[in-house]
Tab-separated table of C-alpha atoms in Angstrom:
chain	number	residue	atom	x	y	z
A	3	MET	CA	0.000	0.000	0.000
A	4	THR	CA	1.474	3.325	-1.098
A	5	THR	CA	0.539	6.648	0.388
A	6	ARG	CA	1.017	9.649	-1.872
A	7	LEU	CA	1.291	12.904	0.021
A	8	ALA	CA	3.065	15.457	-2.145
A	9	PHE	CA	1.386	17.106	-5.109
A	10	ARG	CA	2.537	19.303	-7.953
A	11	PRO	CA	0.890	22.623	-8.856
A	12	THR	CA	-0.147	21.155	-12.226
A	13	GLU	CA	-2.322	18.659	-10.372
A	14	GLN	CA	-4.529	21.509	-9.185
A	15	ALA	CA	-6.212	21.381	-12.589
A	16	GLN	CA	-7.299	17.819	-11.858
A	17	ALA	CA	-8.654	18.576	-8.395
A	18	VAL	CA	-12.125	17.070	-7.971
A	19	PRO	CA	-14.607	18.021	-5.225
A	20	VAL	CA	-16.115	14.982	-3.511
A	21	LEU	CA	-19.191	16.207	-1.672
A	22	MET	CA	-20.426	14.377	1.421
A	23	TYR	CA	-24.088	14.401	2.411
A	24	HIS	CA	-25.914	12.549	5.148
A	25	SER	CA	-29.658	12.989	5.609
A	26	ILE	CA	-31.862	14.846	3.115
A	27	GLY	CA	-34.733	15.698	5.421
A	28	ALA	CA	-36.575	18.275	7.461
A	29	ARG	CA	-35.601	17.481	11.027
A	30	GLY	CA	-32.656	16.616	13.214
A	31	ALA	CA	-31.657	16.481	16.850
A	32	ARG	CA	-29.553	19.444	17.965
A	33	ARG	CA	-26.215	17.600	17.772
A	34	PHE	CA	-27.001	16.123	14.362
A	35	ARG	CA	-28.862	18.997	12.752
A	36	ARG	CA	-25.943	20.307	10.735
A	37	PHE	CA	-25.828	17.009	8.843
A	38	VAL	CA	-29.447	17.319	7.680
A	39	THR	CA	-29.936	19.107	4.350
A	40	SER	CA	-33.517	20.091	3.575
A	41	PRO	CA	-35.031	18.639	0.378
A	42	GLU	CA	-35.590	22.158	-0.951
A	43	GLN	CA	-31.971	23.144	-0.326
A	44	PHE	CA	-30.721	19.921	-1.903
A	45	ALA	CA	-32.839	20.516	-5.014
A	46	ARG	CA	-31.428	24.036	-5.349
A	47	GLN	CA	-27.882	22.708	-4.963
A	48	MET	CA	-28.408	20.161	-7.740
A	49	ASP	CA	-29.964	22.875	-9.913
A	50	TYR	CA	-26.830	24.941	-9.345
A	51	LEU	CA	-24.533	22.078	-10.337
A	52	ALA	CA	-26.485	21.548	-13.537
A	53	ALA	CA	-26.600	25.260	-14.424
A	54	ALA	CA	-22.882	25.713	-13.710
A	55	GLY	CA	-21.944	22.809	-15.981
A	56	TYR	CA	-20.708	20.354	-13.376
A	57	ARG	CA	-20.536	16.708	-14.411
A	58	PRO	CA	-21.148	14.315	-11.525
A	59	ILE	CA	-19.408	10.932	-11.567
A	60	THR	CA	-19.411	8.116	-9.034
A	61	ALA	CA	-16.612	7.647	-6.531
A	62	ALA	CA	-15.787	4.380	-8.295
A	63	GLU	CA	-15.354	6.243	-11.594
A	64	LEU	CA	-13.080	8.726	-9.868
A	65	SER	CA	-10.935	5.978	-8.358
A	66	ARG	CA	-10.667	4.057	-11.642
A	67	SER	CA	-9.536	7.182	-13.485
A	68	ARG	CA	-7.015	8.022	-10.774
A	69	ALA	CA	-5.637	4.478	-10.716
A	70	ALA	CA	-5.195	4.486	-14.481
A	71	GLY	CA	-3.719	7.977	-14.542
A	72	LEU	CA	-6.476	9.202	-16.861
A	73	PRO	CA	-7.615	12.833	-16.912
A	74	LEU	CA	-11.117	13.765	-15.802
A	75	HIS	CA	-13.430	16.430	-17.125
A	76	PRO	CA	-12.461	19.737	-15.434
A	77	MET	CA	-16.006	20.131	-14.077
A	78	SER	CA	-16.174	16.680	-12.514
A	79	VAL	CA	-17.745	16.369	-9.074
A	80	VAL	CA	-18.658	13.367	-6.921
A	81	LEU	CA	-21.850	13.204	-4.842
A	82	THR	CA	-21.600	10.835	-1.874
A	83	PHE	CA	-24.145	10.010	0.827
A	84	ASP	CA	-23.211	8.311	4.105
A	85	ASP	CA	-25.309	5.997	6.284
A	86	ALA	CA	-28.045	5.007	3.786
A	87	TYR	CA	-30.833	6.958	5.445
A	88	ALA	CA	-34.303	6.157	4.100
A	89	ASP	CA	-34.765	9.756	2.970
A	90	PHE	CA	-32.169	9.171	0.251
A	91	TYR	CA	-34.826	7.134	-1.565
A	92	THR	CA	-37.666	9.601	-1.026
A	93	ALA	CA	-35.913	12.979	-1.168
A	94	ALA	CA	-32.517	12.700	-2.879
A	95	LEU	CA	-33.029	10.049	-5.559
A	96	PRO	CA	-35.908	11.813	-7.377
A	97	VAL	CA	-33.799	14.973	-7.719
A	98	LEU	CA	-30.755	13.020	-8.888
A	99	ARG	CA	-32.970	11.167	-11.349
A	100	ASP	CA	-34.381	14.395	-12.782
A	101	HIS	CA	-30.863	15.678	-13.458
A	102	HIS	CA	-29.500	12.275	-14.586
A	103	PHE	CA	-26.844	12.643	-11.883
A	104	PRO	CA	-24.987	9.538	-10.691
A	105	ALA	CA	-24.145	9.250	-6.990
A	106	THR	CA	-22.512	6.962	-4.429
A	107	LEU	CA	-24.279	5.711	-1.291
A	108	TYR	CA	-22.364	4.123	1.620
A	109	VAL	CA	-24.241	1.473	3.605
A	110	PRO	CA	-23.673	0.339	7.238
A	111	THR	CA	-24.876	-3.213	6.597
A	112	GLY	CA	-25.750	-4.109	10.190
A	113	TYR	CA	-28.512	-1.484	10.303
A	114	VAL	CA	-30.234	-2.066	6.950
A	115	GLY	CA	-33.994	-2.099	7.446
A	116	GLY	CA	-33.599	-0.732	10.982
A	117	THR	CA	-32.623	2.559	12.541
A	118	SER	CA	-29.451	4.513	13.298
A	119	ARG	CA	-28.787	3.019	16.718
A	120	TRP	CA	-25.107	3.991	16.613
A	121	MET	CA	-26.259	7.611	17.093
A	122	THR	CA	-28.058	7.091	20.394
A	123	SER	CA	-25.745	9.564	22.130
A	124	LEU	CA	-26.712	12.226	19.577
A	125	GLY	CA	-30.444	11.722	20.089
A	126	GLU	CA	-30.780	10.178	16.622
A	127	ALA	CA	-31.204	6.457	17.321
A	128	ASP	CA	-34.550	6.299	15.475
A	129	ARG	CA	-33.585	7.690	12.074
A	130	GLU	CA	-34.772	5.146	9.511
A	131	ILE	CA	-32.242	3.238	7.395
A	132	LEU	CA	-33.029	1.932	3.916
A	133	SER	CA	-34.343	-1.616	3.489
A	134	TRP	CA	-32.647	-4.209	1.309
A	135	SER	CA	-35.433	-3.980	-1.267
A	136	ALA	CA	-34.983	-0.208	-1.476
A	137	LEU	CA	-31.226	-0.625	-1.844
A	138	GLU	CA	-31.780	-3.083	-4.677
A	139	ASP	CA	-34.020	-0.536	-6.421
A	140	ILE	CA	-31.440	2.193	-5.894
A	141	ALA	CA	-28.629	0.047	-7.303
A	142	ALA	CA	-30.819	-0.790	-10.323
A	143	GLU	CA	-31.022	2.964	-11.059
A	144	GLY	CA	-27.244	3.151	-11.362
A	145	VAL	CA	-26.364	4.508	-7.939
A	146	GLU	CA	-23.064	3.071	-6.736
A	147	LEU	CA	-23.417	1.267	-3.401
A	148	GLY	CA	-20.338	1.163	-1.183
A	149	ALA	CA	-19.698	-0.300	2.256
A	150	HIS	CA	-19.682	1.786	5.435
A	151	SER	CA	-18.653	-1.017	7.839
A	152	HIS	CA	-21.154	-3.353	9.519
A	153	SER	CA	-21.909	-1.623	12.837
A	154	HIS	CA	-20.410	1.869	12.291
A	155	PRO	CA	-17.566	1.857	14.885
A	156	GLN	CA	-14.532	4.114	15.032
A	157	LEU	CA	-12.161	1.816	13.159
A	158	ASP	CA	-9.030	3.557	14.417
A	159	CYS	CA	-9.999	2.858	18.045
A	160	VAL	CA	-10.900	-0.853	17.946
A	161	ALA	CA	-8.872	-4.075	17.910
A	162	ALA	CA	-7.409	-5.420	14.685
A	163	THR	CA	-9.790	-8.396	14.729
A	164	ALA	CA	-12.766	-6.045	14.990
A	165	ILE	CA	-11.514	-3.954	12.074
A	166	ARG	CA	-11.248	-7.028	9.900
A	167	ASP	CA	-14.697	-8.281	10.839
A	168	GLU	CA	-16.328	-4.891	10.214
A	169	VAL	CA	-14.671	-4.351	6.842
A	170	VAL	CA	-14.857	-7.861	5.416
A	171	ARG	CA	-18.364	-8.592	6.656
A	172	SER	CA	-19.790	-5.381	5.244
A	173	LYS	CA	-18.346	-6.148	1.813
A	174	HIS	CA	-19.608	-9.727	1.745
A	175	VAL	CA	-23.075	-8.887	3.063
A	176	LEU	CA	-23.564	-6.044	0.598
A	177	GLU	CA	-22.296	-8.038	-2.372
A	178	ASP	CA	-24.456	-11.029	-1.472
A	179	ARG	CA	-27.593	-8.901	-1.204
A	180	ILE	CA	-27.210	-6.667	-4.273
A	181	GLY	CA	-25.473	-9.220	-6.476
A	182	THR	CA	-22.666	-6.994	-7.754
A	183	ALA	CA	-19.073	-6.308	-6.768
A	184	VAL	CA	-18.564	-3.603	-4.132
A	185	THR	CA	-15.308	-1.714	-4.649
A	186	GLY	CA	-15.789	1.355	-2.445
A	187	PHE	CA	-15.630	1.923	1.304
A	188	ALA	CA	-16.230	4.955	3.528
A	189	TYR	CA	-14.710	4.921	7.005
A	190	PRO	CA	-17.352	5.507	9.719
A	191	PHE	CA	-17.026	9.065	11.072
A	192	GLY	CA	-14.207	9.485	8.537
A	193	TYR	CA	-11.799	7.884	11.020
A	194	CYS	CA	-9.051	5.508	9.921
A	195	ASP	CA	-5.460	4.562	10.655
A	196	ARG	CA	-2.867	2.462	8.844
A	197	ARG	CA	-4.351	-0.762	10.204
A	198	ALA	CA	-7.787	0.069	8.833
A	199	ARG	CA	-6.417	1.099	5.440
A	200	CYS	CA	-4.449	-2.144	5.146
A	201	VAL	CA	-7.527	-4.229	5.963
A	202	VAL	CA	-9.625	-2.292	3.457
A	203	ALA	CA	-7.036	-2.960	0.745
A	204	GLU	CA	-6.703	-6.649	1.664
A	205	ALA	CA	-10.488	-7.057	1.604
A	206	GLY	CA	-10.489	-6.090	-2.073
A	207	PHE	CA	-11.742	-2.512	-1.967
A	208	SER	CA	-10.130	-0.335	-4.617
A	209	TYR	CA	-10.730	2.947	-2.791
A	210	ALA	CA	-11.950	4.377	0.509
A	211	CYS	CA	-13.176	7.803	1.632
A	212	VAL	CA	-12.377	9.906	4.684
A	213	VAL	CA	-13.565	13.495	5.339
A	214	ASP	CA	-10.714	16.040	5.855
A	215	ASP	CA	-12.768	18.780	4.092
A	216	LEU	CA	-10.351	19.007	1.165
A	217	VAL	CA	-10.818	18.484	-2.556
A	218	THR	CA	-9.032	15.447	-3.923
A	219	THR	CA	-6.151	15.528	-6.389
A	220	PRO	CA	-4.173	12.783	-8.187
A	221	ALA	CA	-1.661	13.008	-5.316
A	222	ASP	CA	-4.105	11.457	-2.852
A	223	ASP	CA	-3.893	7.905	-1.592
A	224	LEU	CA	-6.932	6.085	-3.023
A	225	LEU	CA	-7.459	4.519	0.400
A	226	ARG	CA	-8.101	7.929	1.971
A	227	ILE	CA	-9.883	10.102	-0.549
A	228	PRO	CA	-10.833	13.407	1.117
A	229	ARG	CA	-14.366	14.772	0.961
A	230	LEU	CA	-16.081	18.099	1.575
A	231	THR	CA	-18.927	18.208	4.099
A	232	VAL	CA	-22.125	19.835	2.857
A	233	ASN	CA	-23.715	21.229	6.004
A	234	ALA	CA	-27.308	22.286	6.602
A	235	GLY	CA	-28.117	25.696	5.187
A	236	THR	CA	-25.536	25.571	2.384
A	237	ASP	CA	-26.885	27.875	-0.320
A	238	ALA	CA	-25.735	28.162	-3.924
A	239	GLY	CA	-23.075	30.762	-3.099
A	240	MET	CA	-21.650	28.701	-0.266
A	241	LEU	CA	-21.680	25.610	-2.474
A	242	ALA	CA	-19.854	27.492	-5.226
A	243	ARG	CA	-17.113	28.504	-2.787
A	244	LEU	CA	-16.867	24.945	-1.478
A	245	LEU	CA	-16.480	23.574	-4.992
A	246	ALA	CA	-13.890	26.202	-5.944
A	247	ALA	CA	-11.601	25.581	-2.960
A	248	ARG	CA	-8.244	24.109	-3.860
A	249	PRO	CA	-5.904	22.191	-1.560
A	250	THR	CA	-2.663	23.660	-0.313
A	251	ARG	CA	0.135	21.996	1.577
A	252	THR	CA	-0.841	24.008	4.637
A	253	ARG	CA	-4.457	22.844	4.518
A	254	ARG	CA	-3.369	19.250	4.060
A	255	SER	CA	-0.915	19.470	6.937
A	256	LEU	CA	-3.543	21.002	9.206
A	257	ALA	CA	-6.075	18.302	8.305
A	258	ALA	CA	-3.541	15.560	9.055
A	259	ALA	CA	-2.500	17.121	12.363
A	260	LYS	CA	-6.118	17.604	13.410
A	261	GLY	CA	-6.885	13.962	12.643
A	262	ILE	CA	-3.952	12.667	14.687
A	263	ALA	CA	-4.751	14.925	17.634
A	264	TRP	CA	-8.425	14.001	17.705
A	265	ARG	CA	-7.616	10.280	17.483
A	266	THR	CA	-5.374	10.619	20.533
A	267	VAL	CA	-8.161	12.332	22.463
A	268	ARG	CA	-10.754	9.709	21.477
A	269	ARG	CA	-8.515	6.826	22.479
A	270	HIS	CA	-8.013	8.289	25.943
A	271	VAL	CA	-11.554	9.582	26.515
A	272	PRO	CA	-13.989	6.781	25.565
A	273	ALA	CA	-16.995	8.977	26.346
A	274	LEU	CA	-16.178	10.970	23.196
A	275	GLY	CA	-16.653	7.902	21.022
A	276	GLY	CA	-18.644	8.680	17.932
A	277	LYS	CA	-18.968	12.401	18.485
A	278	PRO	CA	-18.912	13.793	14.938
A	279	THR	CA	-16.482	16.687	15.181
A	280	GLN	CA	-14.750	16.268	11.833
A	281	GLY	CA	-17.726	16.357	9.518
A	282	ALA	CA	-18.967	12.770	9.536
A	283	ALA	CA	-21.690	10.984	11.406
C-alpha cells in the first residue's frame, strides 16, 4: 500500500470536489442537525450544479480514473451520501434522477432495514435506514453502493480483529444482497489509521473515503480520498465557494494534524466515542 502525500501545482487542474451528504430531510436532533440538508436546499444545490456545468461521476469512476492515470473532465464532481438513510430514496433520488446525476451511497450493513442506533448519544437512534429492497431498487437505477462497515464503529480505536470483521463482513453482506461487486468503502465518522487502510485494501476494496474537508487531487492515496462536508443551510453561493476551494500543503498538513490529535483524544476519553467533530456521522 502506497501513500502519496506530495502534489505538484499542475495537479490543481485535476482537483475534484467529492461532496459528502448525510440525511436529506426536514428534522434533526440538535447535535445532528448540521448534517441534515432540507429537500428544498438539496434541489437548489443540484440545480446549481447543472446550471454551472458540473458533471457528476461516481466515486468508483473517480478511483478508476485516478488508478489508471487518466484525466477527468475539469467540471467533474462526486456526490456521496453516508449511512443510507431512508430519505435518500424519497428525497434525494428523485432529484438526482431528474438531473440524470450519478451518486454513491455508503451502507452500514448491520442497520439495513432498521434505525441509526449507533447515534443514540446524539439523540438520533430512530432515524430510519433503507431496506434491502430499497437498496436493490437504488442500485438498479445506477447509484453506486459502497460499504460503510457493519456496525459503524470508530475503526481507528478498535482491535485489529474487529476492524477485519467490520470491513470484510460489510463487503460480503452487501455483495451477497445486491449481487454486484462492491469496490468502495467509507470509514465511519471518517476515522481511519494504517491498520484500517491495510484491511480495506486486503479485503479487495479499490478505494476508501475519509472526510478532511479538502478536494481530492491525483496526489491522494486512493485509500483515503478526502471529501467536503455539505452542512445544513448551504446555499448556492456557499456551495460554489466549497467547490472552488483548492488544496494547499498548509491545509493538508492542518487536516492531518487535526486527525492525529483528535484520534489521541478519542482513544483516551472513551466517552467521546462517535462524536462527529470532523464532519462525519
